[in-house]
Amino acid sequence: MGYDEAIRRAVEANVPRTMSILDKYPYVTELAKELRKAKEEVIRNLEYYVDKAMKSIQAIGAKAYFARDGDEARRIIGNIVGKGNVIVLGKTMVGSEIGLREYLISIGNEVWETDLGEFLIQLTGDKPTHIVAPALHMTRERAARVIKEKLGIDVKADPSEIAQTARRFLRDKFFKANFGITGANAVAADTGAVLLIENEGNIRFTTVSPPVHIVLTGIDKIVPTLHHAFMEVMVQSAYAGLYPPTYVNLVAGPSTTADVEQTRVSPSHGPREVHVILLDNGRLRASKDDLLWEALLCIRCGRCHFHCPVYRALDGSWGESPYVGPMGVMWTAVVYGIEKAGPHAMLCMHAGTCREACPMKINIPEVIQGIKARYTKLVAKR
Ligand code: SF4
C-alpha cells in the first residue's frame, strides 16, 4: 500500500470534517477576513514589527534573537543547548526547514520528536509531506511496522494503539529533557506572547516540563496584537479541521509566581529560561517582492493540500519538504529560491481549488504562475 492510499484516507477524513466545522462556526470565516488585514499590515512593515516583537519578548523576561538564515539559527540554538543533553521537540516545521533535529544530534545530544507524526518521521527518516500532519503519507500498517522495526515494540495497525505506544515511549523523555524546543503559531508584537495550538498535549509538556524552553519560528508568524494571535489560532485550527483545538498554549516569558506578598518572582514550576528565535531565511526579501509577499499571509492550515489534484497525484512530494503542496511551492520559492521552486511550479495545472479553500484567500495559482515565469527566464539565460 503506497502513499496514495494514506493520502486518500486523510482527504476523506479531513475534508467533510472541515466543511462541517466552517458551517457550524460561521464567525471563523469573518475572523479570517480580519486576520488577513492584520497580516497584510505586518508584511508591509515587517522590520518594524520584528523590532517591536523583539522588544516585547525581552520586556517579559525572555531572550529574543533575530536569525538571518538557518546557519545563524542553528548556531544560536547550539550555543544555548551545548552537548550531552536530552532535548524534546514539539512540532516545528521551521525546525525541519533548517535541519534542526539532525544538527542537534550531530553536536552530541539525544533528541526526540514528540508530535506523533514527527516521531514517525524521525523513526523512518522520511521527509514531512504535509504542513500540519507531517506523516500524512504513512498508512497505519506502515506506522505499526516501523515501530516494530525501530523500537522492537509490537503494535496493532490501529491509530489508537499506535498513539498509545508513542505515549508510553515518550513519557519519560519529557521528564528527562533539559531543553524543550517548539515552533509557534503566532507571536504577538504588542506583548511578546507566543501562541501554540495542539491536540496531543506534547507541546504542553515540551513547553513546561524542561527547565529551558526555546521557540524557533519564522518572522511571518508575527501579528500586531495578542488579540490577532488568538484569531490566528482559531482560524488555523478550524481550517485544519481540528476545531476547537484540544489545547492552546500561551507562553509569555519564564514561569513566575506572585503568591508571596504579590511580589512576582521567577522561576516557578515551569521553565526558568525562555528563548525566542525569529528566523528570516528569505522572508524579509519576500515581504518586499511584488509576487512572493502574498505567500507570507499563509497561516499553515494545510487545507490547500487536500483540495489540490497535483499534490494528491504526486503523493505529497510536490515542493521541497517541509514545504509541499500549493503553499509549499510558494514557500519553496520564499525559503529556497526560484531555482528550486521552478520545477515544482511547472507541474501546477491551475485548477484554482487551493485559492477557493484558502482562509487567507491567497491567490496561490497566480503566485505559482509568477514563479513559472521567473523560472522560465532563468532557464532561458543558461
Ligand atoms: S496557503 Fe492558505 S490554505 Fe494553504 S496552508 Fe496556507 S493558509 Fe492554509
Short mmCIF file of C-alpha atoms and ligand atoms in Angstrom, two decimals:
data_model
loop_
_atom_site.label_atom_id
_atom_site.label_comp_id
_atom_site.label_asym_id
_atom_site.label_seq_id
_atom_site.Cartn_x
_atom_site.Cartn_y
_atom_site.Cartn_z
CA MET A 1 0.00 0.00 0.00
CA GLY A 2 1.62 3.28 -1.08
CA TYR A 3 1.47 6.95 -0.18
CA ASP A 4 -1.60 7.47 -2.37
CA GLU A 5 -3.74 5.23 -0.15
CA ALA A 6 -2.69 7.07 3.04
CA ILE A 7 -3.40 10.46 1.44
CA ARG A 8 -6.76 9.28 0.07
CA ARG A 9 -7.81 8.17 3.55
CA ALA A 10 -6.64 11.50 5.03
CA VAL A 11 -8.53 13.59 2.45
CA GLU A 12 -11.70 11.58 3.01
CA ALA A 13 -11.45 12.07 6.76
CA ASN A 14 -10.43 15.73 6.74
CA VAL A 15 -12.45 17.47 4.00
CA PRO A 16 -16.00 16.70 5.24
CA ARG A 17 -14.95 17.40 8.83
CA THR A 18 -13.56 20.84 7.92
CA MET A 19 -16.65 21.71 5.85
CA SER A 20 -18.90 20.90 8.76
CA ILE A 21 -16.77 22.97 11.19
CA LEU A 22 -16.94 26.00 8.87
CA ASP A 23 -20.72 25.55 8.51
CA LYS A 24 -21.24 25.26 12.24
CA TYR A 25 -19.00 28.19 13.25
CA PRO A 26 -19.51 30.85 10.55
CA TYR A 27 -17.75 33.50 12.68
CA VAL A 28 -14.43 31.82 11.82
CA THR A 29 -14.73 32.95 8.20
CA GLU A 30 -15.30 36.52 9.38
CA LEU A 31 -12.26 36.30 11.66
CA ALA A 32 -10.19 35.09 8.70
CA LYS A 33 -11.00 38.32 6.80
CA GLU A 34 -9.91 40.45 9.74
CA LEU A 35 -6.79 38.38 10.21
CA ARG A 36 -5.77 38.84 6.59
CA LYS A 37 -5.89 42.63 7.03
CA ALA A 38 -3.72 42.44 10.17
CA LYS A 39 -1.18 40.17 8.46
CA GLU A 40 -1.03 42.49 5.44
CA GLU A 41 -0.19 45.35 7.80
CA VAL A 42 2.69 43.31 9.31
CA ILE A 43 4.06 42.24 5.91
CA ARG A 44 4.10 45.85 4.69
CA ASN A 45 6.08 46.90 7.78
CA LEU A 46 7.92 43.71 8.64
CA GLU A 47 11.14 45.27 10.00
CA TYR A 48 9.10 47.48 12.33
CA TYR A 49 7.12 44.51 13.67
CA VAL A 50 10.22 42.32 14.10
CA ASP A 51 11.79 45.07 16.19
CA LYS A 52 8.59 45.59 18.18
CA ALA A 53 8.15 41.86 18.83
CA MET A 54 11.78 41.52 19.98
CA LYS A 55 11.44 44.40 22.43
CA SER A 56 8.18 42.96 23.80
CA ILE A 57 9.75 39.49 24.20
CA GLN A 58 12.68 40.98 26.17
CA ALA A 59 10.28 43.05 28.29
CA ILE A 60 8.61 39.89 29.65
CA GLY A 61 11.89 38.31 30.72
CA ALA A 62 12.52 36.05 27.71
CA LYS A 63 15.51 36.40 25.39
CA ALA A 64 14.87 37.40 21.78
CA TYR A 65 17.16 36.67 18.83
CA PHE A 66 16.93 37.53 15.15
CA ALA A 67 18.50 34.92 12.85
CA ARG A 68 19.17 35.89 9.23
CA ASP A 69 19.36 32.29 8.00
CA GLY A 70 19.42 28.64 9.01
CA ASP A 71 23.13 28.69 9.88
CA GLU A 72 22.66 31.55 12.27
CA ALA A 73 19.57 29.98 13.88
CA ARG A 74 21.39 26.64 14.37
CA ARG A 75 24.39 28.45 15.86
CA ILE A 76 22.21 30.38 18.33
CA ILE A 77 20.38 27.24 19.42
CA GLY A 78 23.63 25.22 19.56
CA ASN A 79 25.12 27.83 21.92
CA ILE A 80 22.12 27.62 24.21
CA VAL A 81 21.89 23.82 24.41
CA GLY A 82 25.52 22.70 24.13
CA LYS A 83 26.02 18.91 24.04
CA GLY A 84 25.21 15.83 26.10
CA ASN A 85 21.62 16.87 26.78
CA VAL A 86 18.19 15.35 26.24
CA ILE A 87 16.05 17.57 24.02
CA VAL A 88 12.36 17.16 23.24
CA LEU A 89 10.93 18.81 20.14
CA GLY A 90 7.32 19.87 19.78
CA LYS A 91 6.34 20.02 16.13
CA THR A 92 8.35 22.74 14.37
CA MET A 93 8.26 22.93 10.60
CA VAL A 94 10.73 25.82 10.79
CA GLY A 95 13.00 23.34 12.59
CA SER A 96 12.62 21.00 9.59
CA GLU A 97 13.31 23.97 7.28
CA ILE A 98 16.78 24.38 8.83
CA GLY A 99 17.54 20.71 9.65
CA LEU A 100 17.44 21.39 13.40
CA ARG A 101 16.99 17.83 14.69
CA GLU A 102 19.85 16.45 12.63
CA TYR A 103 22.05 19.35 13.76
CA LEU A 104 21.30 18.87 17.47
CA ILE A 105 22.09 15.15 17.20
CA SER A 106 25.30 15.91 15.28
CA ILE A 107 26.61 18.08 18.15
CA GLY A 108 26.06 15.28 20.67
CA ASN A 109 22.52 15.46 22.03
CA GLU A 110 19.74 12.90 22.44
CA VAL A 111 16.79 14.38 20.56
CA TRP A 112 13.19 13.18 20.38
CA GLU A 113 10.33 14.41 18.26
CA THR A 114 7.20 14.29 20.42
CA ASP A 115 4.44 15.05 17.91
CA LEU A 116 3.21 11.64 16.76
CA GLY A 117 3.59 12.42 13.06
CA GLU A 118 7.08 13.86 13.53
CA PHE A 119 8.01 10.92 15.80
CA LEU A 120 7.12 8.52 12.96
CA ILE A 121 9.08 10.70 10.53
CA GLN A 122 12.10 10.56 12.87
CA LEU A 123 11.88 6.76 13.04
CA THR A 124 11.62 6.28 9.26
CA GLY A 125 13.93 9.08 8.14
CA ASP A 126 11.17 10.20 5.71
CA LYS A 127 10.52 13.86 4.91
CA PRO A 128 7.33 15.59 6.14
CA THR A 129 4.59 15.50 3.49
CA HIS A 130 2.04 17.89 4.98
CA ILE A 131 2.42 21.13 6.91
CA VAL A 132 0.01 20.10 9.71
CA ALA A 133 0.25 16.30 9.55
CA PRO A 134 3.88 15.54 8.61
CA ALA A 135 3.35 11.76 8.32
CA LEU A 136 0.25 12.10 6.13
CA HIS A 137 1.74 9.70 3.58
CA MET A 138 2.07 6.91 6.12
CA THR A 139 -0.63 4.27 6.38
CA ARG A 140 -1.48 2.78 9.78
CA GLU A 141 0.03 -0.50 8.55
CA ARG A 142 3.39 1.12 7.79
CA ALA A 143 3.39 3.08 11.06
CA ALA A 144 2.93 -0.17 13.02
CA ARG A 145 5.68 -1.87 11.02
CA VAL A 146 8.12 0.99 11.63
CA ILE A 147 7.51 0.96 15.40
CA LYS A 148 8.21 -2.79 15.44
CA GLU A 149 11.37 -2.43 13.32
CA LYS A 150 12.88 0.60 15.06
CA LEU A 151 11.74 0.23 18.65
CA GLY A 152 11.08 -3.51 18.84
CA ILE A 153 7.54 -2.88 20.09
CA ASP A 154 4.63 -4.96 18.76
CA VAL A 155 1.65 -2.78 17.97
CA LYS A 156 -1.57 -3.36 16.02
CA ALA A 157 -2.13 -1.35 12.83
CA ASP A 158 -4.66 0.80 14.61
CA PRO A 159 -4.38 4.62 15.06
CA SER A 160 -5.34 4.47 18.74
CA GLU A 161 -2.86 1.69 19.60
CA ILE A 162 -0.10 3.48 17.69
CA ALA A 163 -0.82 6.69 19.66
CA GLN A 164 -0.73 4.81 22.99
CA THR A 165 2.61 3.20 22.13
CA ALA A 166 4.16 6.59 21.35
CA ARG A 167 2.67 8.00 24.56
CA ARG A 168 4.26 5.26 26.69
CA PHE A 169 7.62 5.50 24.90
CA LEU A 170 7.93 9.29 25.08
CA ARG A 171 6.61 9.85 28.60
CA ASP A 172 9.92 9.68 30.44
CA LYS A 173 11.75 11.63 27.69
CA PHE A 174 9.66 14.67 28.65
CA PHE A 175 10.77 14.41 32.28
CA LYS A 176 14.41 13.72 31.45
CA ALA A 177 14.66 16.55 28.94
CA ASN A 178 16.89 19.53 29.74
CA PHE A 179 15.52 21.54 26.83
CA GLY A 180 12.17 21.78 25.07
CA ILE A 181 12.04 23.27 21.58
CA THR A 182 8.85 24.28 19.79
CA GLY A 183 7.70 26.40 16.89
CA ALA A 184 4.89 28.96 17.20
CA ASN A 185 1.55 29.54 15.54
CA ALA A 186 1.64 33.25 16.27
CA VAL A 187 3.83 35.80 18.03
CA ALA A 188 2.07 38.92 19.33
CA ALA A 189 4.19 42.01 18.69
CA ASP A 190 2.46 44.07 21.42
CA THR A 191 3.09 41.64 24.29
CA GLY A 192 5.77 39.21 23.10
CA ALA A 193 3.42 36.31 23.82
CA VAL A 194 3.80 33.14 21.74
CA LEU A 195 0.74 31.05 20.93
CA LEU A 196 0.84 27.35 20.12
CA ILE A 197 -2.13 25.18 19.20
CA GLU A 198 -2.12 21.44 19.53
CA ASN A 199 -4.21 18.38 20.26
CA GLU A 200 -1.76 15.83 21.63
CA GLY A 201 -0.54 17.57 24.79
CA ASN A 202 3.08 17.08 23.70
CA ILE A 203 3.61 20.81 23.24
CA ARG A 204 2.23 21.48 26.71
CA PHE A 205 4.80 19.01 28.12
CA THR A 206 7.60 20.39 25.93
CA THR A 207 6.95 23.99 26.95
CA VAL A 208 6.56 23.34 30.68
CA SER A 209 8.49 20.27 31.82
CA PRO A 210 12.12 21.05 30.81
CA PRO A 211 13.83 23.94 32.63
CA VAL A 212 14.56 25.77 29.37
CA HIS A 213 12.09 26.41 26.53
CA ILE A 214 13.32 27.52 23.11
CA VAL A 215 10.93 28.81 20.46
CA LEU A 216 12.10 28.77 16.85
CA THR A 217 9.73 30.46 14.44
CA GLY A 218 9.60 32.48 11.23
CA ILE A 219 9.09 36.25 11.30
CA ASP A 220 5.97 35.71 9.19
CA LYS A 221 4.26 34.45 12.39
CA ILE A 222 4.30 37.94 13.93
CA VAL A 223 0.87 39.57 14.27
CA PRO A 224 0.19 43.05 15.69
CA THR A 225 -1.54 42.12 18.96
CA LEU A 226 -2.41 39.24 21.26
CA HIS A 227 -5.99 39.65 20.06
CA HIS A 228 -4.84 38.86 16.49
CA ALA A 229 -2.74 35.94 17.77
CA PHE A 230 -5.88 34.35 19.23
CA MET A 231 -7.69 34.98 15.93
CA GLU A 232 -4.91 33.18 14.09
CA VAL A 233 -5.16 30.21 16.43
CA MET A 234 -8.93 29.96 15.90
CA VAL A 235 -8.80 30.35 12.12
CA GLN A 236 -5.84 27.97 11.68
CA SER A 237 -7.36 25.18 13.75
CA ALA A 238 -10.81 25.48 12.13
CA TYR A 239 -9.43 25.38 8.58
CA ALA A 240 -7.16 22.49 9.58
CA GLY A 241 -10.34 20.60 10.53
CA LEU A 242 -9.37 20.43 14.21
CA TYR A 243 -11.77 22.85 15.93
CA PRO A 244 -11.85 23.50 18.76
CA PRO A 245 -8.22 22.52 19.27
CA THR A 246 -7.67 20.46 22.41
CA TYR A 247 -5.06 22.86 23.75
CA VAL A 248 -4.00 26.45 23.17
CA ASN A 249 -0.68 27.23 24.87
CA LEU A 250 0.33 30.80 25.59
CA VAL A 251 3.96 31.39 26.57
CA ALA A 252 4.88 34.87 27.76
CA GLY A 253 8.31 34.54 29.35
CA PRO A 254 9.67 32.20 32.04
CA SER A 255 7.36 30.80 34.74
CA THR A 256 6.62 33.15 37.64
CA THR A 257 4.66 33.38 40.87
CA ALA A 258 3.39 36.38 42.84
CA ASP A 259 1.86 34.37 45.67
CA VAL A 260 4.09 35.71 48.42
CA GLU A 261 3.21 39.35 49.09
CA GLN A 262 2.30 39.82 45.41
CA THR A 263 6.00 40.02 44.60
CA ARG A 264 6.49 38.43 41.19
CA VAL A 265 9.47 36.05 41.16
CA SER A 266 10.81 33.56 38.65
CA PRO A 267 11.11 30.63 38.10
CA SER A 268 8.13 28.78 39.47
CA HIS A 269 7.13 25.27 38.29
CA GLY A 270 7.75 25.90 34.58
CA PRO A 271 10.92 26.90 32.70
CA ARG A 272 13.43 29.30 34.23
CA GLU A 273 14.53 30.46 30.76
CA VAL A 274 12.64 31.14 27.54
CA HIS A 275 14.49 31.94 24.31
CA VAL A 276 12.66 33.06 21.17
CA ILE A 277 14.49 32.89 17.84
CA LEU A 278 12.84 34.79 14.99
CA LEU A 279 14.07 33.45 11.66
CA ASP A 280 14.26 35.46 8.45
CA ASN A 281 15.65 32.98 5.87
CA GLY A 282 14.16 34.76 2.86
CA ARG A 283 11.04 36.15 4.49
CA LEU A 284 12.13 39.82 4.64
CA ARG A 285 13.16 39.72 0.98
CA ALA A 286 9.80 38.12 0.10
CA SER A 287 7.90 40.82 2.02
CA LYS A 288 9.25 43.39 -0.48
CA ASP A 289 8.69 41.19 -3.54
CA ASP A 290 5.59 42.11 -5.57
CA LEU A 291 4.90 38.42 -6.25
CA LEU A 292 6.03 36.45 -3.21
CA TRP A 293 4.75 38.78 -0.46
CA GLU A 294 1.36 37.08 -0.60
CA ALA A 295 2.87 33.74 0.47
CA LEU A 296 3.66 35.33 3.85
CA LEU A 297 -0.07 35.52 4.59
CA CYS A 298 -0.15 31.73 4.93
CA ILE A 299 -1.20 30.51 8.38
CA ARG A 300 -0.19 26.88 7.75
CA CYS A 301 -3.66 25.34 7.98
CA GLY A 302 -2.81 22.74 5.35
CA ARG A 303 -6.19 22.98 3.66
CA CYS A 304 -4.95 23.78 0.17
CA HIS A 305 -3.12 20.43 0.08
CA PHE A 306 -6.33 18.45 0.47
CA HIS A 307 -8.02 20.27 -2.41
CA CYS A 308 -5.14 20.06 -4.87
CA PRO A 309 -5.16 17.39 -7.60
CA VAL A 310 -1.41 17.73 -8.21
CA TYR A 311 -0.48 17.22 -4.55
CA ARG A 312 -2.62 14.11 -4.49
CA ALA A 313 -1.31 12.79 -7.79
CA LEU A 314 2.30 13.29 -6.65
CA ASP A 315 1.71 11.57 -3.30
CA GLY A 316 2.62 14.60 -1.21
CA SER A 317 6.05 15.05 -2.73
CA TRP A 318 5.27 18.27 -4.62
CA GLY A 319 7.61 21.03 -3.35
CA GLU A 320 10.71 20.95 -1.13
CA SER A 321 9.86 19.37 2.21
CA PRO A 322 8.67 20.58 4.68
CA TYR A 323 7.05 23.00 2.23
CA VAL A 324 4.92 20.82 -0.02
CA GLY A 325 1.56 21.21 -1.72
CA PRO A 326 0.27 24.52 -3.14
CA MET A 327 1.52 26.56 -0.16
CA GLY A 328 4.74 24.59 -0.34
CA VAL A 329 5.53 25.61 -3.92
CA MET A 330 5.20 29.28 -2.89
CA TRP A 331 7.25 28.70 0.27
CA THR A 332 9.92 26.75 -1.58
CA ALA A 333 10.43 29.97 -3.58
CA VAL A 334 10.49 32.12 -0.41
CA VAL A 335 12.96 29.97 1.51
CA TYR A 336 14.99 28.04 -1.09
CA GLY A 337 14.66 30.34 -4.15
CA ILE A 338 13.19 30.26 -7.67
CA GLU A 339 15.75 27.75 -8.97
CA LYS A 340 14.39 25.12 -6.55
CA ALA A 341 10.74 26.16 -6.75
CA GLY A 342 10.60 26.44 -10.55
CA PRO A 343 10.48 22.73 -11.48
CA HIS A 344 7.70 22.20 -8.93
CA ALA A 345 5.75 25.24 -10.17
CA MET A 346 5.90 23.91 -13.74
CA LEU A 347 3.73 20.95 -12.65
CA CYS A 348 0.84 23.15 -11.48
CA MET A 349 -2.36 22.65 -13.52
CA HIS A 350 -4.02 25.80 -12.15
CA ALA A 351 -7.18 24.04 -11.03
CA GLY A 352 -7.74 27.01 -8.69
CA THR A 353 -9.23 24.92 -5.88
CA CYS A 354 -6.43 25.96 -3.49
CA ARG A 355 -7.41 29.63 -3.77
CA GLU A 356 -11.05 28.78 -3.02
CA ALA A 357 -10.10 26.68 0.00
CA CYS A 358 -7.56 29.11 1.50
CA PRO A 359 -8.79 31.07 4.56
CA MET A 360 -6.40 33.93 3.71
CA LYS A 361 -7.66 33.99 0.11
CA ILE A 362 -4.10 33.90 -1.18
CA ASN A 363 -4.11 33.89 -4.97
CA ILE A 364 -1.92 30.77 -5.00
CA PRO A 365 -2.33 29.95 -8.74
CA GLU A 366 -1.23 33.48 -9.65
CA VAL A 367 1.83 33.29 -7.37
CA ILE A 368 2.75 29.90 -8.86
CA GLN A 369 2.23 31.32 -12.38
CA GLY A 370 4.68 34.12 -11.48
CA ILE A 371 7.22 31.57 -10.20
CA LYS A 372 6.90 29.70 -13.52
CA ALA A 373 7.58 32.92 -15.44
CA ARG A 374 10.67 33.74 -13.36
CA TYR A 375 11.97 30.21 -13.66
CA THR A 376 11.47 30.20 -17.42
CA LYS A 377 13.55 33.38 -17.68
CA LEU A 378 16.28 31.81 -15.51
CA VAL A 379 16.39 28.71 -17.70
CA ALA A 380 16.47 30.81 -20.89
CA LYS A 381 19.58 32.65 -19.61
CA ARG A 382 21.57 29.46 -19.02
S1 SF4 B 1 -1.88 28.70 1.53
FE1 SF4 B 1 -3.87 29.07 2.53
S2 SF4 B 1 -4.90 27.03 2.56
FE2 SF4 B 1 -2.69 26.67 2.14
S3 SF4 B 1 -1.80 26.26 4.15
FE3 SF4 B 1 -1.56 28.47 3.74
S4 SF4 B 1 -3.35 29.46 4.68
FE4 SF4 B 1 -3.81 27.25 4.54
#
